[in-house]
Short mmCIF file of C-alpha atoms in Angstrom, two decimals:
data_model
loop_
_atom_site.label_atom_id
_atom_site.label_comp_id
_atom_site.label_asym_id
_atom_site.label_seq_id
_atom_site.Cartn_x
_atom_site.Cartn_y
_atom_site.Cartn_z
CA UNK F 1 -4.03 8.77 -28.82
CA UNK F 2 -3.48 8.23 -25.13
CA UNK F 3 -1.26 10.24 -22.89
CA UNK F 4 1.15 8.82 -20.31
CA UNK F 5 0.24 8.89 -16.67
CA UNK F 6 1.57 11.83 -14.73
CA UNK F 7 1.70 11.15 -11.02
CA UNK F 8 2.22 14.72 -9.89
CA UNK F 9 -0.31 17.50 -9.52
CA UNK F 10 -3.93 16.91 -10.41
CA UNK F 11 -3.55 13.24 -11.35
CA UNK F 12 -2.28 12.30 -7.89
CA UNK F 13 -5.25 14.13 -6.40
CA UNK F 14 -7.58 12.32 -8.77
CA UNK F 15 -6.67 8.97 -7.22
CA UNK F 16 -8.00 10.30 -3.94
CA UNK F 17 -11.48 10.08 -5.43
CA UNK F 18 -11.84 6.54 -4.11
CA UNK F 19 -11.86 7.90 -0.59
CA UNK F 20 -15.13 8.80 1.07
CA UNK F 21 -15.08 11.14 4.01
CA UNK F 22 -16.19 9.77 7.33
CA UNK F 23 -15.59 6.83 9.57
CA UNK F 24 -18.13 4.34 8.26
CA UNK F 25 -16.76 0.92 7.29
CA UNK F 26 -17.16 1.73 3.59
CA UNK F 27 -15.37 5.06 4.01
CA UNK F 28 -12.51 3.41 5.89
CA UNK F 29 -12.22 0.76 3.17
CA UNK F 30 -12.20 3.57 0.60
CA UNK F 31 -9.34 5.23 2.42
CA UNK F 32 -7.39 1.96 2.45
CA UNK F 33 -8.00 1.51 -1.27
CA UNK F 34 -6.84 5.07 -1.94
CA UNK F 35 -3.56 4.45 -0.14
CA UNK F 36 -2.97 1.23 -2.07
CA UNK F 37 -3.98 2.66 -5.44
CA UNK F 38 -1.62 5.60 -4.93
CA UNK F 39 1.24 3.27 -3.99
CA UNK F 40 0.65 1.04 -6.99
CA UNK F 41 0.26 3.93 -9.44
CA UNK F 42 3.32 5.72 -8.14
CA UNK F 43 5.50 2.63 -8.17
CA UNK F 44 4.44 1.32 -11.56
CA UNK F 45 4.61 4.65 -13.34
CA UNK F 46 8.11 5.27 -11.99
CA UNK F 47 9.20 1.73 -12.90
CA UNK F 48 7.81 2.15 -16.42
CA UNK F 49 9.62 5.49 -16.75
CA UNK F 50 6.39 7.47 -17.10
CA UNK F 51 6.89 9.65 -14.03
CA UNK F 52 9.81 11.47 -12.51
CA UNK F 53 11.15 10.48 -9.15
CA UNK F 54 13.59 8.17 -7.50
CA UNK F 55 12.93 4.50 -7.91
CA UNK F 56 12.64 2.92 -4.50
CA UNK F 57 13.45 -0.77 -4.44
CA UNK F 58 10.35 -2.93 -4.20
CA UNK F 59 9.97 -4.81 -0.96
CA UNK F 60 10.01 -8.56 -1.48
CA UNK F 61 6.70 -10.27 -0.83
CA UNK F 62 4.51 -7.24 -0.14
CA UNK F 63 5.75 -4.42 -2.33
CA UNK F 64 2.87 -2.05 -1.49
CA UNK F 65 2.52 -2.97 2.21
CA UNK F 66 -0.96 -4.33 1.60
CA UNK F 67 -0.76 -6.33 4.81
CA UNK F 68 0.05 -3.22 6.83
CA UNK F 69 -2.91 -1.36 5.32
CA UNK F 70 -5.14 -4.37 6.02
CA UNK F 71 -3.99 -4.51 9.66
CA UNK F 72 -4.71 -0.80 10.06
CA UNK F 73 -8.17 -1.20 8.51
CA UNK F 74 -8.93 -4.25 10.67
CA UNK F 75 -7.89 -2.36 13.81
CA UNK F 76 -10.04 0.64 12.85
CA UNK F 77 -13.03 -1.69 12.37
CA UNK F 78 -12.33 -3.73 15.50
CA UNK F 79 -12.24 -6.86 13.34
CA UNK F 80 -11.73 -10.33 14.77
CA UNK F 81 -8.72 -12.30 13.43
CA UNK F 82 -10.83 -14.22 10.89
CA UNK F 83 -12.38 -10.97 9.67
CA UNK F 84 -8.92 -9.38 9.46
CA UNK F 85 -7.95 -12.22 7.12
CA UNK F 86 -10.98 -11.53 4.92
CA UNK F 87 -10.03 -7.85 4.72
CA UNK F 88 -6.44 -8.75 3.88
CA UNK F 89 -7.51 -11.06 1.04
CA UNK F 90 -9.93 -8.47 -0.33
CA UNK F 91 -7.29 -5.73 -0.29
CA UNK F 92 -4.76 -8.07 -1.91
CA UNK F 93 -7.27 -8.76 -4.69
CA UNK F 94 -7.90 -5.03 -5.09
CA UNK F 95 -4.18 -4.23 -5.22
CA UNK F 96 -3.59 -6.94 -7.81
CA UNK F 97 -6.43 -5.63 -9.95
CA UNK F 98 -5.10 -2.06 -9.79
CA UNK F 99 -1.56 -3.21 -10.64
CA UNK F 100 -2.77 -5.29 -13.59
CA UNK F 101 -4.90 -2.44 -14.90
CA UNK F 102 -2.11 0.13 -14.70
CA UNK F 103 0.53 -2.24 -16.11
CA UNK F 104 -1.72 -3.22 -19.02
CA UNK F 105 -2.63 0.36 -19.93
CA UNK F 106 -0.47 3.02 -18.31
CA UNK F 107 -2.53 5.99 -19.47
CA UNK F 108 -4.37 8.86 -17.87
CA UNK F 109 -7.63 7.05 -18.68
CA UNK F 110 -6.72 4.42 -16.10
CA UNK F 111 -6.30 7.05 -13.39
CA UNK F 112 -9.65 8.49 -14.38
CA UNK F 113 -11.20 5.03 -13.87
CA UNK F 114 -9.54 4.77 -10.46
CA UNK F 115 -10.70 8.22 -9.44
CA UNK F 116 -14.26 7.37 -10.48
CA UNK F 117 -14.51 4.39 -8.14
CA UNK F 118 -16.03 6.53 -5.41
CA UNK F 119 -19.35 6.57 -7.20
CA UNK F 120 -21.83 3.87 -6.18
CA UNK F 121 -19.30 1.90 -4.14
CA UNK F 122 -21.22 1.63 -0.94
CA UNK F 123 -24.59 0.16 -0.08
CA UNK F 124 -25.65 2.20 2.97
CA UNK F 125 -28.43 -0.22 3.93
CA UNK F 126 -26.76 -3.57 3.47
CA UNK F 127 -28.29 -6.83 4.56
CA UNK F 128 -29.55 -7.37 8.10
CA UNK F 129 -26.82 -8.68 10.37
CA UNK F 130 -23.89 -7.35 8.35
CA UNK F 131 -20.82 -6.54 10.42
CA UNK F 132 -18.52 -3.59 9.84
CA UNK F 133 -16.09 -6.00 8.18
CA UNK F 134 -18.86 -7.21 5.87
CA UNK F 135 -19.57 -3.62 4.81
CA UNK F 136 -15.87 -2.94 4.18
CA UNK F 137 -15.47 -6.15 2.17
CA UNK F 138 -18.52 -5.28 0.06
CA UNK F 139 -17.01 -1.87 -0.70
CA UNK F 140 -13.72 -3.47 -1.76
CA UNK F 141 -15.44 -6.16 -3.83
CA UNK F 142 -17.57 -3.50 -5.53
CA UNK F 143 -14.43 -1.58 -6.46
CA UNK F 144 -12.85 -4.73 -7.90
CA UNK F 145 -15.99 -5.46 -9.91
CA UNK F 146 -16.00 -1.93 -11.30
CA UNK F 147 -12.32 -2.17 -12.24
CA UNK F 148 -12.96 -5.42 -14.11
CA UNK F 149 -15.77 -3.93 -16.19
CA UNK F 150 -14.77 -3.06 -19.73
CA UNK F 151 -15.12 0.74 -20.05
CA UNK F 152 -15.22 0.46 -23.85
CA UNK F 153 -18.17 -1.93 -23.93
CA UNK F 154 -21.33 -0.37 -25.26
CA UNK F 155 -24.83 -1.28 -24.15
CA UNK F 156 -26.94 -3.12 -26.71
#
């Protein structure tokens, strides 16, 4: 039996597990993902009637302000316009993956998966010549990959 998501208290804090402390590109990307995951989880659980709270109308086009978060991340990294576009696409993909995961299975297990993303997200060495944007995109892509893995699959 699964239990419904509760957005208050410990569960809301659990989503913060994506965030790494610091100002490295991976840590900044983690902070951006935390903001987006919290927005998605809060909105979807309220819309599905699984959490208390007023339902705020969704903004047309960019309901979770993914573009605003991407602009903030790009500014923090000093990204060029083309790199800002890459960050925006990566965060859009991440937000879509989180929304699909929560909508498909609105249980506390999903929040546990989101909170566990902080483990093994970042490659501190990277490849030679990687920019800060490259490091941030790798962190986001790693999170998406981990979200797409089937947690119920057993190793053979």
